PDB file of C-alpha atoms and ligand atoms in Angstrom:
ATOM      1  CA  UNK A   1      72.776 155.253  29.265  1.00 88.00           C
ATOM      2  CA  UNK A   2      69.741 155.840  31.452  1.00 90.00           C
ATOM      3  CA  UNK A   3      69.179 156.038  35.187  1.00 90.00           C
ATOM      4  CA  UNK A   4      66.963 153.143  36.243  1.00 89.00           C
ATOM      5  CA  UNK A   5      66.777 154.196  39.892  1.00 88.00           C
ATOM      6  CA  UNK A   6      67.996 156.890  42.249  1.00 90.00           C
ATOM      7  CA  UNK A   7      68.766 155.562  45.733  1.00 90.00           C
ATOM      8  CA  UNK A   8      70.037 156.881  49.054  1.00 95.00           C
ATOM      9  CA  UNK A   9      70.504 160.489  47.944  1.00 90.00           C
ATOM     10  CA  UNK A  10      73.232 159.940  45.401  1.00 94.00           C
ATOM     11  CA  UNK A  11      73.554 156.254  44.473  1.00 96.00           C
ATOM     12  CA  UNK A  12      72.417 155.480  40.924  1.00 96.00           C
ATOM     13  CA  UNK A  13      71.381 152.278  39.181  1.00 97.00           C
ATOM     14  CA  UNK A  14      72.393 152.784  35.559  1.00 96.00           C
ATOM     15  CA  UNK A  15      71.495 150.879  32.408  1.00 96.00           C
ATOM     16  CA  UNK A  16      73.632 151.341  29.268  1.00 96.00           C
ATOM     17  CA  UNK A  17      72.218 151.580  25.759  1.00 96.00           C
ATOM     18  CA  UNK A  18      73.065 148.229  24.196  1.00 97.00           C
ATOM     19  CA  UNK A  19      73.379 147.851  20.416  1.00 97.00           C
ATOM     20  CA  UNK A  20      72.716 144.264  19.375  1.00 97.00           C
ATOM     21  CA  UNK A  21      73.056 142.770  15.940  1.00 97.00           C
ATOM     22  CA  UNK A  22      73.727 139.434  14.301  1.00 97.00           C
ATOM     23  CA  UNK A  23      77.384 139.624  15.481  1.00 98.00           C
ATOM     24  CA  UNK A  24      76.564 140.175  19.147  1.00 97.00           C
ATOM     25  CA  UNK A  25      76.376 143.483  21.037  1.00 97.00           C
ATOM     26  CA  UNK A  26      78.167 146.783  21.664  1.00 98.00           C
ATOM     27  CA  UNK A  27      77.706 149.319  24.418  1.00 97.00           C
ATOM     28  CA  UNK A  28      79.631 152.187  25.936  1.00 97.00           C
ATOM     29  CA  UNK A  29      80.446 150.897  29.425  1.00 97.00           C
ATOM     30  CA  UNK A  30      81.555 154.396  30.450  1.00 95.00           C
ATOM     31  CA  UNK A  31      81.158 157.785  28.789  1.00 95.00           C
ATOM     32  CA  UNK A  32      82.289 160.786  30.818  1.00 93.00           C
ATOM     33  CA  UNK A  33      79.797 163.174  29.192  1.00 93.00           C
ATOM     34  CA  UNK A  34      76.833 160.831  29.617  1.00 92.00           C
ATOM     35  CA  UNK A  35      77.821 159.990  33.191  1.00 92.00           C
ATOM     36  CA  UNK A  36      78.235 163.682  34.064  1.00 92.00           C
ATOM     37  CA  UNK A  37      74.836 164.462  32.558  1.00 90.00           C
ATOM     38  CA  UNK A  38      73.230 161.635  34.537  1.00 85.00           C
ATOM     39  CA  UNK A  39      75.051 162.082  37.833  1.00 84.00           C
ATOM     40  CA  UNK A  40      75.575 165.845  37.753  1.00 87.00           C
ATOM     41  CA  UNK A  41      79.285 165.435  38.346  1.00 84.00           C
ATOM     42  CA  UNK A  42      82.413 164.952  36.252  1.00 85.00           C
ATOM     43  CA  UNK A  43      84.529 162.560  38.223  1.00 81.00           C
ATOM     44  CA  UNK A  44      88.209 161.796  37.864  1.00 87.00           C
ATOM     45  CA  UNK A  45      88.243 157.995  37.816  1.00 95.00           C
ATOM     46  CA  UNK A  46      91.824 157.076  38.594  1.00 97.00           C
ATOM     47  CA  UNK A  47      91.765 153.300  39.039  1.00 97.00           C
ATOM     48  CA  UNK A  48      90.071 150.309  37.410  1.00 98.00           C
ATOM     49  CA  UNK A  49      89.571 147.142  39.470  1.00 98.00           C
ATOM     50  CA  UNK A  50      88.694 143.607  38.392  1.00 98.00           C
ATOM     51  CA  UNK A  51      87.756 140.817  40.781  1.00 98.00           C
ATOM     52  CA  UNK A  52      86.537 137.246  40.268  1.00 98.00           C
ATOM     53  CA  UNK A  53      84.659 135.391  42.964  1.00 98.00           C
ATOM     54  CA  UNK A  54      82.988 132.002  43.408  1.00 98.00           C
ATOM     55  CA  UNK A  55      79.383 131.313  44.387  1.00 97.00           C
ATOM     56  CA  UNK A  56      78.366 132.670  47.817  1.00 97.00           C
ATOM     57  CA  UNK A  57      81.493 134.802  48.156  1.00 98.00           C
ATOM     58  CA  UNK A  58      80.670 138.040  49.942  1.00 98.00           C
ATOM     59  CA  UNK A  59      83.164 140.903  49.730  1.00 98.00           C
ATOM     60  CA  UNK A  60      82.580 143.921  51.937  1.00 96.00           C
ATOM     61  CA  UNK A  61      81.340 146.132  53.394  1.00 98.00           C
ATOM     62  CA  UNK A  62      84.376 148.241  52.550  1.00 98.00           C
ATOM     63  CA  UNK A  63      85.194 151.937  52.389  1.00 98.00           C
ATOM     64  CA  UNK A  64      88.165 154.284  52.836  1.00 98.00           C
ATOM     65  CA  UNK A  65      87.602 156.757  55.664  1.00 97.00           C
ATOM     66  CA  UNK A  66      90.201 159.104  54.131  1.00 96.00           C
ATOM     67  CA  UNK A  67      90.480 159.370  50.363  1.00 97.00           C
ATOM     68  CA  UNK A  68      86.941 158.022  50.093  1.00 97.00           C
ATOM     69  CA  UNK A  69      86.361 156.274  46.768  1.00 98.00           C
ATOM     70  CA  UNK A  70      83.378 156.687  44.503  1.00 97.00           C
ATOM     71  CA  UNK A  71      82.870 153.372  42.629  1.00 97.00           C
ATOM     72  CA  UNK A  72      81.166 152.633  39.318  1.00 97.00           C
ATOM     73  CA  UNK A  73      80.513 148.888  39.469  1.00 98.00           C
ATOM     74  CA  UNK A  74      79.551 146.447  36.726  1.00 98.00           C
ATOM     75  CA  UNK A  75      79.532 142.680  36.214  1.00 98.00           C
ATOM     76  CA  UNK A  76      80.998 141.072  33.095  1.00 98.00           C
ATOM     77  CA  UNK A  77      80.426 137.434  34.085  1.00 98.00           C
ATOM     78  CA  UNK A  78      77.731 135.917  36.302  1.00 98.00           C
ATOM     79  CA  UNK A  79      75.575 137.870  38.741  1.00 98.00           C
ATOM     80  CA  UNK A  80      75.968 139.594  42.106  1.00 98.00           C
ATOM     81  CA  UNK A  81      73.734 141.312  44.629  1.00 98.00           C
ATOM     82  CA  UNK A  82      75.519 144.644  44.953  1.00 98.00           C
ATOM     83  CA  UNK A  83      75.006 146.775  48.066  1.00 98.00           C
ATOM     84  CA  UNK A  84      75.800 150.355  48.998  1.00 98.00           C
ATOM     85  CA  UNK A  85      75.410 151.708  52.552  1.00 98.00           C
ATOM     86  CA  UNK A  86      75.119 155.444  53.226  1.00 98.00           C
ATOM     87  CA  UNK A  87      77.742 156.423  55.831  1.00 98.00           C
ATOM     88  CA  UNK A  88      77.256 160.192  55.595  1.00 98.00           C
ATOM     89  CA  UNK A  89      75.961 161.458  58.951  1.00 97.00           C
ATOM     90  CA  UNK A  90      74.448 164.533  57.278  1.00 97.00           C
ATOM     91  CA  UNK A  91      72.457 162.418  54.825  1.00 97.00           C
ATOM     92  CA  UNK A  92      68.745 161.721  55.385  1.00 97.00           C
ATOM     93  CA  UNK A  93      69.546 158.112  54.386  1.00 97.00           C
ATOM     94  CA  UNK A  94      72.455 157.686  56.839  1.00 98.00           C
ATOM     95  CA  UNK A  95      72.627 154.029  57.887  1.00 98.00           C
ATOM     96  CA  UNK A  96      70.359 152.874  55.086  1.00 98.00           C
ATOM     97  CA  UNK A  97      71.330 150.409  52.352  1.00 98.00           C
ATOM     98  CA  UNK A  98      70.339 149.750  48.761  1.00 98.00           C
ATOM     99  CA  UNK A  99      70.874 146.460  46.924  1.00 98.00           C
ATOM    100  CA  UNK A 100      70.645 145.611  43.245  1.00 98.00           C
ATOM    101  CA  UNK A 101      71.268 142.592  41.028  1.00 98.00           C
ATOM    102  CA  UNK A 102      74.063 143.388  38.583  1.00 98.00           C
ATOM    103  CA  UNK A 103      74.809 140.772  35.941  1.00 98.00           C
ATOM    104  CA  UNK A 104      76.554 140.158  32.650  1.00 98.00           C
ATOM    105  CA  UNK A 105      73.038 139.680  31.281  1.00 97.00           C
ATOM    106  CA  UNK A 106      71.403 142.902  32.506  1.00 97.00           C
ATOM    107  CA  UNK A 107      74.625 144.966  32.065  1.00 98.00           C
ATOM    108  CA  UNK A 108      73.409 147.263  34.836  1.00 98.00           C
ATOM    109  CA  UNK A 109      75.885 149.381  36.802  1.00 98.00           C
ATOM    110  CA  UNK A 110      75.719 150.791  40.312  1.00 98.00           C
ATOM    111  CA  UNK A 111      77.253 154.213  41.037  1.00 97.00           C
ATOM    112  CA  UNK A 112      78.361 154.161  44.666  1.00 97.00           C
ATOM    113  CA  UNK A 113      79.420 157.711  45.610  1.00 96.00           C
ATOM    114  CA  UNK A 114      82.229 158.518  48.024  1.00 96.00           C
ATOM    115  CA  UNK A 115      80.714 158.394  51.512  1.00 97.00           C
ATOM    116  CA  UNK A 116      79.234 154.926  51.078  1.00 98.00           C
ATOM    117  CA  UNK A 117      80.394 151.452  52.026  1.00 98.00           C
ATOM    118  CA  UNK A 118      80.243 148.845  49.253  1.00 98.00           C
ATOM    119  CA  UNK A 119      79.883 145.087  49.189  1.00 98.00           C
ATOM    120  CA  UNK A 120      78.472 142.291  47.071  1.00 98.00           C
ATOM    121  CA  UNK A 121      77.326 138.680  47.265  1.00 98.00           C
ATOM    122  CA  UNK A 122      77.894 136.354  44.307  1.00 98.00           C
ATOM    123  CA  UNK A 123      74.626 134.659  43.332  1.00 98.00           C
ATOM    124  CA  UNK A 124      75.953 132.757  40.292  1.00 98.00           C
ATOM    125  CA  UNK A 125      78.563 129.990  39.988  1.00 98.00           C
ATOM    126  CA  UNK A 126      81.254 132.627  39.564  1.00 98.00           C
ATOM    127  CA  UNK A 127      81.159 136.377  38.986  1.00 98.00           C
ATOM    128  CA  UNK A 128      83.612 138.925  37.663  1.00 98.00           C
ATOM    129  CA  UNK A 129      83.322 142.586  38.589  1.00 98.00           C
ATOM    130  CA  UNK A 130      84.938 145.560  36.955  1.00 98.00           C
ATOM    131  CA  UNK A 131      84.761 148.862  38.783  1.00 98.00           C
ATOM    132  CA  UNK A 132      86.245 152.320  38.402  1.00 97.00           C
ATOM    133  CA  UNK A 133      87.219 154.319  41.481  1.00 98.00           C
ATOM    134  CA  UNK A 134      87.611 158.065  42.015  1.00 97.00           C
ATOM    135  CA  UNK A 135      90.581 157.739  44.369  1.00 97.00           C
ATOM    136  CA  UNK A 136      93.469 155.363  44.763  1.00 98.00           C
ATOM    137  CA  UNK A 137      93.555 152.330  47.035  1.00 98.00           C
ATOM    138  CA  UNK A 138      94.927 153.280  50.412  1.00 98.00           C
ATOM    139  CA  UNK A 139      94.801 150.225  52.685  1.00 97.00           C
ATOM    140  CA  UNK A 140      95.766 152.237  55.741  1.00 98.00           C
ATOM    141  CA  UNK A 141      92.492 154.130  55.379  1.00 98.00           C
ATOM    142  CA  UNK A 142      90.342 151.112  54.556  1.00 98.00           C
ATOM    143  CA  UNK A 143      87.589 150.171  57.027  1.00 98.00           C
ATOM    144  CA  UNK A 144      85.239 147.214  57.018  1.00 98.00           C
ATOM    145  CA  UNK A 145      81.724 146.974  58.454  1.00 98.00           C
ATOM    146  CA  UNK A 146      80.353 143.517  59.229  1.00 98.00           C
ATOM    147  CA  UNK A 147      78.249 142.228  56.334  1.00 98.00           C
ATOM    148  CA  UNK A 148      75.695 140.900  58.819  1.00 97.00           C
ATOM    149  CA  UNK A 149      75.492 143.933  61.079  1.00 98.00           C
ATOM    150  CA  UNK A 150      72.110 143.687  62.849  1.00 97.00           C
ATOM    151  CA  UNK A 151      71.490 147.419  62.733  1.00 97.00           C
ATOM    152  CA  UNK A 152      71.984 147.623  58.952  1.00 98.00           C
ATOM    153  CA  UNK A 153      70.045 144.366  58.568  1.00 97.00           C
ATOM    154  CA  UNK A 154      70.994 143.886  54.902  1.00 98.00           C
ATOM    155  CA  UNK A 155      68.829 141.216  53.321  1.00 98.00           C
ATOM    156  CA  UNK A 156      71.520 139.309  51.426  1.00 98.00           C
ATOM    157  CA  UNK A 157      69.967 136.691  49.107  1.00 98.00           C
ATOM    158  CA  UNK A 158      71.902 133.823  50.669  1.00 95.00           C
ATOM    159  CA  UNK A 159      70.589 130.298  50.032  1.00 90.00           C
ATOM    160  CA  UNK A 160      68.824 128.874  53.096  1.00 91.00           C
ATOM    161  CA  UNK A 161      71.318 127.662  55.693  1.00 92.00           C
ATOM    162  CA  UNK A 162      74.343 128.755  53.661  1.00 92.00           C
ATOM    163  CA  UNK A 163      76.981 131.037  55.216  1.00 94.00           C
ATOM    164  CA  UNK A 164      78.846 133.315  52.815  1.00 97.00           C
ATOM    165  CA  UNK A 165      82.518 132.807  51.990  1.00 98.00           C
ATOM    166  CA  UNK A 166      84.300 135.865  53.396  1.00 98.00           C
ATOM    167  CA  UNK A 167      87.932 136.894  53.859  1.00 97.00           C
ATOM    168  CA  UNK A 168      89.602 136.861  57.286  1.00 96.00           C
ATOM    169  CA  UNK A 169      89.424 140.641  57.203  1.00 95.00           C
ATOM    170  CA  UNK A 170      85.690 140.625  56.504  1.00 96.00           C
ATOM    171  CA  UNK A 171      85.086 138.079  59.237  1.00 95.00           C
ATOM    172  CA  UNK A 172      86.012 140.697  61.847  1.00 93.00           C
ATOM    173  CA  UNK A 173      84.172 143.667  60.401  1.00 96.00           C
ATOM    174  CA  UNK A 174      83.163 146.516  62.675  1.00 97.00           C
ATOM    175  CA  UNK A 175      79.663 146.982  63.997  1.00 97.00           C
ATOM    176  CA  UNK A 176      77.978 149.835  62.136  1.00 98.00           C
ATOM    177  CA  UNK A 177      77.463 151.636  65.456  1.00 97.00           C
ATOM    178  CA  UNK A 178      81.230 151.547  66.105  1.00 97.00           C
ATOM    179  CA  UNK A 179      82.420 152.249  62.558  1.00 97.00           C
ATOM    180  CA  UNK A 180      83.811 155.654  61.575  1.00 97.00           C
ATOM    181  CA  UNK A 181      81.488 157.570  59.267  1.00 97.00           C
ATOM    182  CA  UNK A 182      81.599 160.700  57.126  1.00 97.00           C
ATOM    183  CA  UNK A 183      80.400 164.235  57.981  1.00 96.00           C
TER     184      UNK A 183
HETATM  185  C1  LIG B   1      90.861 146.801  46.847  1.00 91.04           C
HETATM  186  C2  LIG B   1      92.280 146.582  46.415  1.00 91.04           C
HETATM  187  C3  LIG B   1      92.991 145.475  46.831  1.00 91.04           C
HETATM  188  N1  LIG B   1      94.278 145.308  46.419  1.00 91.04           N
HETATM  189  C4  LIG B   1      94.985 144.093  46.866  1.00 91.04           C
HETATM  190  C5  LIG B   1      95.092 143.975  48.369  1.00 91.04           C
HETATM  191  C6  LIG B   1      95.003 142.493  48.615  1.00 91.04           C
HETATM  192  O1  LIG B   1      96.289 141.909  48.576  1.00 91.04           O
HETATM  193  C7  LIG B   1      94.198 141.950  47.445  1.00 91.04           C
HETATM  194  C8  LIG B   1      92.766 141.623  47.810  1.00 91.04           C
HETATM  195  O2  LIG B   1      92.250 142.756  48.477  1.00 91.04           O
HETATM  196  P1  LIG B   1      90.868 142.664  49.243  1.00 91.04           P
HETATM  197  O3  LIG B   1      90.760 141.338  49.932  1.00 91.04           O
HETATM  198  O4  LIG B   1      90.719 143.916  50.060  1.00 91.04           O
HETATM  199  O5  LIG B   1      89.859 142.681  48.012  1.00 91.04           O
HETATM  200  P2  LIG B   1      88.273 142.842  48.160  1.00 91.04           P
HETATM  201  O6  LIG B   1      87.755 142.099  49.343  1.00 91.04           O
HETATM  202  O7  LIG B   1      87.729 142.526  46.824  1.00 91.04           O
HETATM  203  O8  LIG B   1      88.076 144.394  48.432  1.00 91.04           O
HETATM  204  C9  LIG B   1      87.237 145.186  47.640  1.00 91.04           C
HETATM  205  O9  LIG B   1      85.929 144.767  47.931  1.00 91.04           O
HETATM  206  C10 LIG B   1      84.911 145.725  48.026  1.00 91.04           C
HETATM  207  C11 LIG B   1      83.666 145.136  47.409  1.00 91.04           C
HETATM  208  C12 LIG B   1      85.187 147.076  47.519  1.00 91.04           C
HETATM  209  O10 LIG B   1      84.289 147.834  47.177  1.00 91.04           O
HETATM  210  C13 LIG B   1      86.571 147.562  47.489  1.00 91.04           C
HETATM  211  O11 LIG B   1      86.913 147.956  46.180  1.00 91.04           O
HETATM  212  C14 LIG B   1      87.571 146.607  47.979  1.00 91.04           C
HETATM  213  O12 LIG B   1      87.671 146.773  49.368  1.00 91.04           O
HETATM  214  O13 LIG B   1      94.216 142.976  46.435  1.00 91.04           O
HETATM  215  C15 LIG B   1      94.919 146.213  45.602  1.00 91.04           C
HETATM  216  O14 LIG B   1      96.100 146.026  45.245  1.00 91.04           O
HETATM  217  N2  LIG B   1      94.228 147.326  45.194  1.00 91.04           N
HETATM  218  C16 LIG B   1      92.926 147.547  45.562  1.00 91.04           C
HETATM  219  O15 LIG B   1      92.343 148.574  45.141  1.00 91.04           O
END
């Protein structure tokens, strides 16, 4: 694997080494040694998630204020615009966001460290995400920041005049200015 881009003081855009041949392809989607060498940390991933979403679905911006989760995100079908927002007050990139196209075709992964909010917009007919997390799901600690918060001003690649499909929970996300953050 190689790091394609460092972003926001800790987020990483990662590209795996893909072995193609006449049968198809093979790649290591996660290797603890390689990830530790690239990220400088050996992380205890404790949960694997899998979600499927239709075109223009936007999930996020989510985070757990306690038991913050680091997330290693990849797409196995379709394509998404994947976004991480730095919520660490001590970070020089506090309140900044980074967005990357992850797809089954490019096989890229986004490492979203604990301390960030995460969300994505589906830009294909459907998309399936797999992601590993470094802590367990704890809904009581989950917080949601509005995907269209004017202060964050995330440039989601939504088709002209199209509103995203969001859950009831995501429809009432907090303003960034009012959302709890990390030290
Ligand atoms: C996240 C999660 C959810 N669930 C259950 C709870 C609900 O009954 C159902 C759907 O949950 P939710 O609508 O919160 O799913 P997403 O909107 O995809 O949430 C995720 O979306 C953004 C992009 C993230 O980064 C987080 O991983 C996560 O917040 O799955 C679980 O059982 N375990 C889990 O870890």
